[in-house]
Structure formats: C-alpha cells, structure tokens
GROMACS .gro file of C-alpha atoms in nm:
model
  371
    1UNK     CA    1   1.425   1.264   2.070
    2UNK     CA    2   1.357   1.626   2.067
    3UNK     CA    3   1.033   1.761   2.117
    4UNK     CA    4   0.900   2.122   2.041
    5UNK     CA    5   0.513   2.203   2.168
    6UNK     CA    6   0.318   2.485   2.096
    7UNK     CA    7  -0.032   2.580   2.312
    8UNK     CA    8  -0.235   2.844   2.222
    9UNK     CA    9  -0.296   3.080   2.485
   10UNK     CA   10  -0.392   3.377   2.642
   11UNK     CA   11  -0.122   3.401   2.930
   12UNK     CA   12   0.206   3.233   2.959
   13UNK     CA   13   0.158   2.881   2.981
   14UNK     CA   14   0.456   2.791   3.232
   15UNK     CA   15   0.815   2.824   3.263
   16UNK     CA   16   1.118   2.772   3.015
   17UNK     CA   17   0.965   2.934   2.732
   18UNK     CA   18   1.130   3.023   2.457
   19UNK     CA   19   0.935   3.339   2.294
   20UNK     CA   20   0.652   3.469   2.213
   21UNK     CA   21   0.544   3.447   1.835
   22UNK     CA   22   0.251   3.604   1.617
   23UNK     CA   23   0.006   3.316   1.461
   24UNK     CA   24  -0.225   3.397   1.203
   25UNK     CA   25  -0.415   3.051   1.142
   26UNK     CA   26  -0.654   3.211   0.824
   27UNK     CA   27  -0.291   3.131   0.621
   28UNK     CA   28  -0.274   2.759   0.698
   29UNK     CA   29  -0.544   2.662   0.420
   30UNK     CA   30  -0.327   2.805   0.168
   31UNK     CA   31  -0.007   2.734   0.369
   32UNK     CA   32   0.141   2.497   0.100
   33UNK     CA   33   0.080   2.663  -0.199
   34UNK     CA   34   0.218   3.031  -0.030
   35UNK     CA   35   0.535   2.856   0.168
   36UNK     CA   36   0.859   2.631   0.022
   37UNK     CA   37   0.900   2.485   0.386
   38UNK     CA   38   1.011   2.162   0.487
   39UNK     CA   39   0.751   1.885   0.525
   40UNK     CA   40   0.795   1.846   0.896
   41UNK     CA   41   0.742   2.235   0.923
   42UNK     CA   42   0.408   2.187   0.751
   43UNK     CA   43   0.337   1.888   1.001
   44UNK     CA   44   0.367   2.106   1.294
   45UNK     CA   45   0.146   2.405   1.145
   46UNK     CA   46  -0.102   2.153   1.056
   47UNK     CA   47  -0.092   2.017   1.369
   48UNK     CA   48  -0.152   2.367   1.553
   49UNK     CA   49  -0.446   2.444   1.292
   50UNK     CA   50  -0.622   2.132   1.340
   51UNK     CA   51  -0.653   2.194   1.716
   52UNK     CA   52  -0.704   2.565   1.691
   53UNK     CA   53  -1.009   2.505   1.462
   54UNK     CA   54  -1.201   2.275   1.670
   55UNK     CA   55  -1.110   2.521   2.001
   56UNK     CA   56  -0.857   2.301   2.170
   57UNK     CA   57  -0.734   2.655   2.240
   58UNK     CA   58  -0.591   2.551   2.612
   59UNK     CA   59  -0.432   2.268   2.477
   60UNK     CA   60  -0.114   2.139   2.470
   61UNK     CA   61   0.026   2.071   2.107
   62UNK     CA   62   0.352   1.794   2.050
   63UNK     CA   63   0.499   1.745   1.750
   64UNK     CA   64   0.866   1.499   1.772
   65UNK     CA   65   1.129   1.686   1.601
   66UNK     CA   66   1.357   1.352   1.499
   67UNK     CA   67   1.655   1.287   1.250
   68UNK     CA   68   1.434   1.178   1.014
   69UNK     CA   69   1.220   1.498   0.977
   70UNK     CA   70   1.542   1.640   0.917
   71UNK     CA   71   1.588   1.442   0.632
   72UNK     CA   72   1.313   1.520   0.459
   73UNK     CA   73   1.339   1.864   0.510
   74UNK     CA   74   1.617   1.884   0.289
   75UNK     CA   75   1.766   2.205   0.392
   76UNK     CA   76   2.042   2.051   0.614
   77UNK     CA   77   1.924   2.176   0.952
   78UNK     CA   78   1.549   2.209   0.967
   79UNK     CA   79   1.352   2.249   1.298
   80UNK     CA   80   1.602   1.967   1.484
   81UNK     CA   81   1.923   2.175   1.378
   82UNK     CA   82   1.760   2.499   1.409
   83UNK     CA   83   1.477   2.483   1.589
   84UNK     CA   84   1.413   2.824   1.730
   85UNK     CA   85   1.491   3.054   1.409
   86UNK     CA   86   1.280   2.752   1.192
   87UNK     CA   87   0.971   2.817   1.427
   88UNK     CA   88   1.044   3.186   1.423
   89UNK     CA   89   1.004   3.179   1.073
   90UNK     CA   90   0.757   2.993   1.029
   91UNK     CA   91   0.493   3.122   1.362
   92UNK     CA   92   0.539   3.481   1.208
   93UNK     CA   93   0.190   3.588   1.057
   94UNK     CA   94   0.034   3.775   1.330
   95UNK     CA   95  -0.335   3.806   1.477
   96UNK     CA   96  -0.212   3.542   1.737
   97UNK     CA   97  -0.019   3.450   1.981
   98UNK     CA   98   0.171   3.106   2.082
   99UNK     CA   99   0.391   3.050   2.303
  100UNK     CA  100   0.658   2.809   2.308
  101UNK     CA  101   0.787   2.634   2.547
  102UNK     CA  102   1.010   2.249   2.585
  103UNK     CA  103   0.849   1.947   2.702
  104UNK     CA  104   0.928   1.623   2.772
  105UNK     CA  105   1.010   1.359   2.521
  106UNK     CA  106   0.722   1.189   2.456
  107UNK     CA  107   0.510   0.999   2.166
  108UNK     CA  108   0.224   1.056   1.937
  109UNK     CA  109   0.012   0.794   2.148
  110UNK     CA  110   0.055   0.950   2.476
  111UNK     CA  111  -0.117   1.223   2.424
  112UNK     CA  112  -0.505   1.268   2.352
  113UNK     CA  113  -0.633   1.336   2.021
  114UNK     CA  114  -0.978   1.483   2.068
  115UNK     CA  115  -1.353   1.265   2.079
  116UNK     CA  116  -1.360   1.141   1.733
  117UNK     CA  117  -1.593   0.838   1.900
  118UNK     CA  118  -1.592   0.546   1.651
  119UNK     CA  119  -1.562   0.683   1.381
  120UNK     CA  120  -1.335   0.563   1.096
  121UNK     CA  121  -0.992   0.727   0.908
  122UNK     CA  122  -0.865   0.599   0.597
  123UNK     CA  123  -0.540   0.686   0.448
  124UNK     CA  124  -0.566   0.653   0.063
  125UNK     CA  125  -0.255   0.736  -0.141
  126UNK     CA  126  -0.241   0.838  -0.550
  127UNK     CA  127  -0.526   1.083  -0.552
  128UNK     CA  128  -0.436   1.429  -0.718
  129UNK     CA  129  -0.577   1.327  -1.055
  130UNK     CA  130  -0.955   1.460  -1.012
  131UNK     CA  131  -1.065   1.149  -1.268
  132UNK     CA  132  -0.859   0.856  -1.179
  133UNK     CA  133  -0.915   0.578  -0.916
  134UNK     CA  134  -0.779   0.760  -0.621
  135UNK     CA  135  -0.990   1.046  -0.648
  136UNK     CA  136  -1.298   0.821  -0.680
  137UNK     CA  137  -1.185   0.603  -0.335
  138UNK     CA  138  -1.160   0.940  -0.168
  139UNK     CA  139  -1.525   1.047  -0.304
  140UNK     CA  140  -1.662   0.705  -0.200
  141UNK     CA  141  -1.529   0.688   0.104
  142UNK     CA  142  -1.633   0.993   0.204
  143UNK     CA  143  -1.955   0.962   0.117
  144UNK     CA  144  -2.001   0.612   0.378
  145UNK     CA  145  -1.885   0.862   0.632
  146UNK     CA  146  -1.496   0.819   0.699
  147UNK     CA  147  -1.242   1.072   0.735
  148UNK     CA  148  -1.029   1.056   0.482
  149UNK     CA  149  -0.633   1.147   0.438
  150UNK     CA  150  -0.506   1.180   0.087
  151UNK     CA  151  -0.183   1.164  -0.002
  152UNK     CA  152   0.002   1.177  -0.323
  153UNK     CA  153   0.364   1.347  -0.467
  154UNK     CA  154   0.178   1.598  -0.659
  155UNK     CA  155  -0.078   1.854  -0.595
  156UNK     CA  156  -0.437   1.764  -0.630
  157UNK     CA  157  -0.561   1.863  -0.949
  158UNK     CA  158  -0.907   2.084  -0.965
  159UNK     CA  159  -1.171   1.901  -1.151
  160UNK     CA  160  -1.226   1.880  -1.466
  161UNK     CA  161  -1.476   2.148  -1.655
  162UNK     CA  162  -1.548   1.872  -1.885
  163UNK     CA  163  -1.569   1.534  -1.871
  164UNK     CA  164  -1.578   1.297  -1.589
  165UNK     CA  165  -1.398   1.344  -1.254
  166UNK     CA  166  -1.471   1.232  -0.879
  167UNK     CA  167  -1.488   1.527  -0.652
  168UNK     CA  168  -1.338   1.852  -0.617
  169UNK     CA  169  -1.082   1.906  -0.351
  170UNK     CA  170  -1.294   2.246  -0.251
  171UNK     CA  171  -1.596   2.041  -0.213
  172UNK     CA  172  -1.440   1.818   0.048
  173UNK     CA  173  -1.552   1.928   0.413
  174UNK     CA  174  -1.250   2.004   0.564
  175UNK     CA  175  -1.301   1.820   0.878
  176UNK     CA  176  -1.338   1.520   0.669
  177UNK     CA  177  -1.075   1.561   0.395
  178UNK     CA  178  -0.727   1.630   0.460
  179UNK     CA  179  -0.466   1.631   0.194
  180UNK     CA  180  -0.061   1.541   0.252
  181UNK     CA  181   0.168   1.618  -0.003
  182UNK     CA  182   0.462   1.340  -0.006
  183UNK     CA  183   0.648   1.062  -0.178
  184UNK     CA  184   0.569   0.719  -0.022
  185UNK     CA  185   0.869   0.571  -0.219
  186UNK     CA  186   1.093   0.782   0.054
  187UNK     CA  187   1.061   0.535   0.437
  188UNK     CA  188   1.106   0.878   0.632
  189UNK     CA  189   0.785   1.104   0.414
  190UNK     CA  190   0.557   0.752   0.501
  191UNK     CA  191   0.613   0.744   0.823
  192UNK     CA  192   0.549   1.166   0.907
  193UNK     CA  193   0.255   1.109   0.639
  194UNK     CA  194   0.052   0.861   0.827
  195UNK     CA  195   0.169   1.061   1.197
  196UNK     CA  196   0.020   1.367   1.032
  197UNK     CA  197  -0.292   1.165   0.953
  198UNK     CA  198  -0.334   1.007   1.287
  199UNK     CA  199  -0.285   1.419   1.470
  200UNK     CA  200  -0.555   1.496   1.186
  201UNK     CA  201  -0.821   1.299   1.249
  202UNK     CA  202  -0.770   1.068   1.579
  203UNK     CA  203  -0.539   0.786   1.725
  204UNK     CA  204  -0.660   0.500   1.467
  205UNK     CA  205  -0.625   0.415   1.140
  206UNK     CA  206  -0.890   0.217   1.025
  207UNK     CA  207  -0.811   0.165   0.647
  208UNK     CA  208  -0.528   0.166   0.420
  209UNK     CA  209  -0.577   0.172   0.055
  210UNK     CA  210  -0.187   0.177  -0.133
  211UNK     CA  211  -0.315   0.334  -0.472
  212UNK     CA  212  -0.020   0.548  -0.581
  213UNK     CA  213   0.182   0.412  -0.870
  214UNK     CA  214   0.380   0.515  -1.148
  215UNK     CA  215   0.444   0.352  -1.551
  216UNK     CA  216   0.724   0.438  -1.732
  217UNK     CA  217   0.853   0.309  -2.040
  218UNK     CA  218   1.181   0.184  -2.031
  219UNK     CA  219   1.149   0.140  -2.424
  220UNK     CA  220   1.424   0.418  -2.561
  221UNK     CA  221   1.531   0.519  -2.188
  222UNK     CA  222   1.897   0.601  -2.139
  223UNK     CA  223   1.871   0.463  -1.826
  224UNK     CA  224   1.640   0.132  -1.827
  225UNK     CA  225   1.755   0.024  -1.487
  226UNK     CA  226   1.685   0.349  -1.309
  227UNK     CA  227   1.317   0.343  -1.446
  228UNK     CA  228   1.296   0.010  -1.346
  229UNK     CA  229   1.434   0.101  -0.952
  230UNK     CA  230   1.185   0.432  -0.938
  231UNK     CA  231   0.924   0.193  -0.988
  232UNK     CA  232   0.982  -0.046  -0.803
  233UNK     CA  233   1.042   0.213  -0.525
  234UNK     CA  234   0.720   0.354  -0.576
  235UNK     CA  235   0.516   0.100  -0.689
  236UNK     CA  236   0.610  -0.162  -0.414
  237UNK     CA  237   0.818  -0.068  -0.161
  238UNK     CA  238   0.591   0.250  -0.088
  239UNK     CA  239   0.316   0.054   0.030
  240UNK     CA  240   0.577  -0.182   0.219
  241UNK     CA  241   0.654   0.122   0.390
  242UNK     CA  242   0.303   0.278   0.499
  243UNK     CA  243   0.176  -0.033   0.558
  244UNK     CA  244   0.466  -0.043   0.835
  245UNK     CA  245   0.425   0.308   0.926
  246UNK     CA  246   0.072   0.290   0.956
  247UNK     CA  247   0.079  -0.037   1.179
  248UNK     CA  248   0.122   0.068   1.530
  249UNK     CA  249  -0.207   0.302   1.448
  250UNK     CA  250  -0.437   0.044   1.349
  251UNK     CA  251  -0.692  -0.096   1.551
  252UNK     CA  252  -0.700  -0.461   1.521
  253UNK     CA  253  -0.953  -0.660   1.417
  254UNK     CA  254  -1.155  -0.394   1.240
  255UNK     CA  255  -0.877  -0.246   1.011
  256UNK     CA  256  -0.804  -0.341   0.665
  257UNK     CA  257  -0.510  -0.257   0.406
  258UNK     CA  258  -0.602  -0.298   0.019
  259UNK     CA  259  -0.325  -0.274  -0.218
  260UNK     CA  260  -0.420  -0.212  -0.577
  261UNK     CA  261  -0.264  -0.410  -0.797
  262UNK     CA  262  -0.290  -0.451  -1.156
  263UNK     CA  263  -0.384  -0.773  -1.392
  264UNK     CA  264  -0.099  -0.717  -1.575
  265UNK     CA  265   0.019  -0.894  -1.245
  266UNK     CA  266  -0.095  -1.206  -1.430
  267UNK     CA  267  -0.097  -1.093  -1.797
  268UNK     CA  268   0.217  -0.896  -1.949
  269UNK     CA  269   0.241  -0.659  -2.263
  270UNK     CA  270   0.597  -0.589  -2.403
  271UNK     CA  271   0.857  -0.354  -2.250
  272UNK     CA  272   0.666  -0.355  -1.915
  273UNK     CA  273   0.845  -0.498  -1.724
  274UNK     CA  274   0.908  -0.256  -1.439
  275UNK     CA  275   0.540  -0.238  -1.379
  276UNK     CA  276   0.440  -0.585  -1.425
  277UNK     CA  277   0.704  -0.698  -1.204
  278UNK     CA  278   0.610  -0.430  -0.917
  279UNK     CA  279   0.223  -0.526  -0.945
  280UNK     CA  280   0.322  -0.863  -0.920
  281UNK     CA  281   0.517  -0.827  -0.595
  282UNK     CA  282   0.204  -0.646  -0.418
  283UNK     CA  283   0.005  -0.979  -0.482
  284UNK     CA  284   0.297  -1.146  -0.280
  285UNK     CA  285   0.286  -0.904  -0.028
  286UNK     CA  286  -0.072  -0.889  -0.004
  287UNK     CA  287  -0.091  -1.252   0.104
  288UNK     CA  288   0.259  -1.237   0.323
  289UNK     CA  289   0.083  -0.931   0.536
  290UNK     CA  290  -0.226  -1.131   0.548
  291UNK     CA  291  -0.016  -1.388   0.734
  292UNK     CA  292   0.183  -1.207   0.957
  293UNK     CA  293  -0.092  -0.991   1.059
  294UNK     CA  294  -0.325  -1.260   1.123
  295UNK     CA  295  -0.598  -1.175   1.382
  296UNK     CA  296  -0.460  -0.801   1.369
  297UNK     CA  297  -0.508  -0.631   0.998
  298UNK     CA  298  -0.693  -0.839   0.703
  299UNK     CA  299  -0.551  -0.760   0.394
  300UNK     CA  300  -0.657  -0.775   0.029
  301UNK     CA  301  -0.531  -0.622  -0.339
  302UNK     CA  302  -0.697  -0.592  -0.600
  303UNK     CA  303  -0.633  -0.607  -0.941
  304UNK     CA  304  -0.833  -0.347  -1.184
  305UNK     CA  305  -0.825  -0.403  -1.577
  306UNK     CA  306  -0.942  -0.145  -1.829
  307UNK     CA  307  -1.050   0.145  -1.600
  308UNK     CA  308  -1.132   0.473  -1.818
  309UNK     CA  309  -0.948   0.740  -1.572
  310UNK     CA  310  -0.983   0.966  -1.959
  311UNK     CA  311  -1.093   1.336  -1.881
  312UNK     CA  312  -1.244   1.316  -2.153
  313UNK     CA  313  -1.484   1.018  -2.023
  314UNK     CA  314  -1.664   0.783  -2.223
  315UNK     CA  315  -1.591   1.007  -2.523
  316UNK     CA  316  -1.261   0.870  -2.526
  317UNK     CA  317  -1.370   0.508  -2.587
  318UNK     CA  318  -1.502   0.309  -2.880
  319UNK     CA  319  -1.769   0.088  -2.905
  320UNK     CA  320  -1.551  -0.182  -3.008
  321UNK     CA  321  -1.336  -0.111  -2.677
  322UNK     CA  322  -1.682  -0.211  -2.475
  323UNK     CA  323  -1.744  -0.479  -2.720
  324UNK     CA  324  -1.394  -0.665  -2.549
  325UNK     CA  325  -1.527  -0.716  -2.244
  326UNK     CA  326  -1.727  -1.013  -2.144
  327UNK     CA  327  -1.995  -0.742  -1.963
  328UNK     CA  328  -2.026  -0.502  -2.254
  329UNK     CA  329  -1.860  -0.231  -2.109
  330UNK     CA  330  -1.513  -0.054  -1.988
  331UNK     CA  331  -1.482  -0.040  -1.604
  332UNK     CA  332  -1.545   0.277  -1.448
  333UNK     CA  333  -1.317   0.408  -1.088
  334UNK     CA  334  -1.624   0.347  -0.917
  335UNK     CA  335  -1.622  -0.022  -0.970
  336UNK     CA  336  -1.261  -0.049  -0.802
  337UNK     CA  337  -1.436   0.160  -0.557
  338UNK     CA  338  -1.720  -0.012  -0.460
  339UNK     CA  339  -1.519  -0.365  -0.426
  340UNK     CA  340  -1.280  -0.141  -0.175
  341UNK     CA  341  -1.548  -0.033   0.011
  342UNK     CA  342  -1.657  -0.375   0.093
  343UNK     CA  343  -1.353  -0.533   0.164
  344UNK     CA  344  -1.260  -0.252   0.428
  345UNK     CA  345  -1.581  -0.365   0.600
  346UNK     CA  346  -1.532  -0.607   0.838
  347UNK     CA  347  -1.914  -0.632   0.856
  348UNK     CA  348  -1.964  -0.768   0.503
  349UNK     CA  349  -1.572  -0.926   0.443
  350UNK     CA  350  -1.406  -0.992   0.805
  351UNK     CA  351  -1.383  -1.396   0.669
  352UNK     CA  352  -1.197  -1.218   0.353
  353UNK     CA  353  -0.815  -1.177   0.343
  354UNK     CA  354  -0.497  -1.259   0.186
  355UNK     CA  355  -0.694  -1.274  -0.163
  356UNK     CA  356  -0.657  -1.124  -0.475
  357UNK     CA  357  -0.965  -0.995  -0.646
  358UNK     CA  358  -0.999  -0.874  -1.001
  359UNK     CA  359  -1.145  -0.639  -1.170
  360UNK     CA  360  -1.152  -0.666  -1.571
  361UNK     CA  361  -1.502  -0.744  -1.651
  362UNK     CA  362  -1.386  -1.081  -1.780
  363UNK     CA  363  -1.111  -0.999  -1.992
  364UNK     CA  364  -0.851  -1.218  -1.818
  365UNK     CA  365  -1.057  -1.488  -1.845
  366UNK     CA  366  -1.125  -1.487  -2.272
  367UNK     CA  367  -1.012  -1.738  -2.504
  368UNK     CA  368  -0.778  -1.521  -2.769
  369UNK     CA  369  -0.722  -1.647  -3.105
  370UNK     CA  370  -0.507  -1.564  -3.394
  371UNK     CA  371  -0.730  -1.332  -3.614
   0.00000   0.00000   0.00000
C-alpha cells in the first residue's frame, strides 16, 4: 500500500521530499461545497485540517492511498495513479506551507491520534434532513457529550425557518460535529467514511447508529427490480458494510451498534416490498451481529412507527392521526432518540442485545376491525 504524509512545518522535515506546496487551511470549512474532488482527496485535506486546528503543527500526518480510494474517486487515476499532480492540485491555496515527503507503509492504528481521554465518538448515518430522525440522534447525542460523525449521500440541509427541525449544522461545535458526505450502499465509501471518522475524532468508535435508508415505489417503475436492488443496497447491505468497517475501531465491551429498522418489518402495506423486505433483514442481522460479536459489540435495532419527520410539524397532522395511537399521540424523532441513547449506554443496557425494540406507541399491538 502506498502512503502519502503531509507535516506542517516550518523547515524541511527530512529527506526524499517531494515539493514544497502553499496551504491555506481558512478554505477547508467550505472545501466541499468550493471543490468537485475525489472523496479520498477530501479525506486527506480533512485529515491535515483537523491536526492543524488543534496545533499538531510538528506532526506527522498519514493518510493510505489504496485501490480502493481510487475507486471512489472516480476519475480513473486519483491520488494512487497520480499522486503528485493530485496533491499539487489540491495543496495549492497559499498562506502555508507543507511539505511532502514518502513514508513507510503503515496503518491508521499505528499512529497516535491526539488525547481525546475517554471520551466517546459515534458515527450516525442518514442525517442531512434538518427534521428527520437522523438529525435529531445527532442533536441528542451531542448534547450527552459525544463527538459525533454524520454521514449521509446528500448535503445536510439548513434548518427549517418554520416548523420543527433538530439542529442546525452551523450550530454544531466543530470539534464535536463532523460531517462526511458518502454512499454507505458503496463497501469502498464505508470503509474511508468510518477511517475519516476515527482521524477526526480519535482511535475508537464507540457507537454506531445505521439510520440511512431509502423508499421507493416500485408501483409504475420501469424497472421494479432495480428499485428493489438500490434498496436493498442501501437499506441493508450499507449497514452490513459499516458495521464491518467500523469493527476493528470499536472498543469492546463498551460499544454498541443500533440499526433502525422499521415495523413494517412485522406489518406490510401494498407495493412495499423492497422496503419491508430490507427492514426485515436488519432485524436478522441485528440478532446474527449480536451473536458473533458476543462479549465484543452489543447490538440492538429498533423499529420506529409513525414518526412526524413533516417540516411543517404538528401542523401537518390531524387529530384523528393522534387519536390511532394507543398513547394519544404521533411519535416525535426524539422518542427514537431517547431509546438510542440508552441502549448505547452500557451503564443503563450492557444486559441488552440482540433485541428488537419498537417504537409505535401501540399501534402494532391494536385489534383492527372491518369498519
């Protein structure tokens, strides 16, 4: 495996270096809106602003340029084929300089992160909507003090002027809250995701909370089978695959992964098929990780009901929608929230795992009757 490393200093910092490049590290905030580059470009930078900002300025930075970067670069080269003129392009602002030199091969794990103490990271995928369930885990989270990587496909949404939502983006202290951009239905994005979160915010993952999910009706499509693959894909074999790629960073015994499921896992509407199936297959994997990670990781899903994730907040509902439910009310994020945040506390659920817990205010349990 290749390996490119960048420290920031003042002098040269040894032999075999490449060249000398201008850094200007007030563009990295806005890096991803400003820059089409390929995901493992944005890894590195992100890499190099992370240390810069907390004054690791003498120290040395590794990033693994590997096949697989490549891939999901997309440009048919990348850093790996190109490395020099990719870094050239990239290290070009100015106000700084980095030098570049080659190091040995060498792995995320063997190199020191920074003091982060004991303090917890949790990876939480499906958060760009500012009022859906995501969004809410991220708030929530960060509130009980974790760090907190967010990931989704799409860019995070602002909040909402009106209406409910859970947190703005801006409002998140960056050296709590750090957002990846990436598809978790692609094995190669998952596993640079979760190494980007572990160079972000220390060497463990804590907690894993596999909330991204898509639902698309088939009903119509030209292509039924496809929309039935892409959800699958998303829906269940993207937390299959950061569950794996977040593993080897978890420290056992005091980690936890939550999938969120559905109830139409055990309840089914017509022409959903795709989604029912996929929410179904999380409750089976929930219980086959809790297994094979015994002693290690406890893991849990959980399966929300009516959640109002509406901008438009409890003005979209009507009393009669409140009325269905067994508690009087429509659940709310928060409750899917709050059930998280205990079950990724060892504290309050380390005797809890391989269960599914629901979330429906009652619903699944009510007698229906032919009106």
């Amino acid at each position: 495996m290749n390996t490119c490393a960048a420290s920031v200093r003042t002098q040269p910092c040894g032999t075999n270096g490449i060249s000398v490049f201008e850094l200007n590290f007030c563009a990295f905030k806005s890096l991803r809106s400003r820059m089409r580059c390929g995901f493992a470009e944005v890894a590195a930078l992100a890499i190099a602003c992370r240390n810069f900002r907390q004054g690791f300025r003498n120290r040395l930075l590794v990033f693994p340029v590997t096949e697989c970067a490549v891939d999901v670069c997309g440009r048919g080269g990348g850093i790996a084929g190109q490395k020099d003129s990719a870094l050239r392009r990239i290290f070009s602002f100015s106000k700084r300089s980095v030098q570049m030199q080659e190091c040995p091969s060498t792995t995320l794990m063997e190199r020191p992160l920074g003091g982060f103490g004991n303090e917890r990271c949790a990876i939480i995928t499906g958060v760009a909507r500012p009022t859906g369930i995501g969004r809410c885990l991220v708030d929530s989270f960060l509130r009980q003090g974790y760090k907190v990587v967010g990931i989704d496909v799409k860019e995070l949404e602002p909040k909402e002027m009106k209406g409910q939502h859970h947190g703005d983006p801006a409002e998140f202290p960056s050296d709590h809250f750090h957002f990846v951009q990436g598809d978790v239905s692609d094995p190669a994005q998952a596993k640079l995701m979760v190494e980007e979160a572990v160079w972000w915010f220390g060497q463990h993952i804590h907690v894993l909370i596999n909330n991204a999910a898509i639902s698309k009706d088939s009903v119509g499509s030209k292509d039924s089978m496809k929309v039935f693959a892409d959800t699958i894909a998303t829906n269940l074999n993207g937390p299959y695959y950061m569950s794996e790629s977040a593993l080897q960073y978890m420290a056992f015994g005091i980690s936890s992964i939550v999938h969120i499921s559905s109830i139409r896992a055990l309840q089914s509407e017509p022409d959903t098929m795709a989604y029912t199936a996929s929410k179904a297959g999380l409750c089976g994997l929930t219980h086959a990780q809790a297994v094979t990670l015994a002693g290690k990781v406890r893991v849990n899903a959980v399966l929300p009901g009516w959640i109002n994730t509406d901008s438009a907040g409890e003005s979209a509902l009507r009393p009669e929608d409140h009325k269905w439910h067994p508690v009087g009310r429509v659940g709310l994020p928060k409750d899917v929230a709050e059930l998280c945040l205990f079950l990724c506390d060892e504290n309050r659920a380390g005797f809890i795992t391989g269960q599914e817990f629901v979330v429906d205010g009652g619903v699944t349990k009510k007698m229906v009757y032919p009106e």
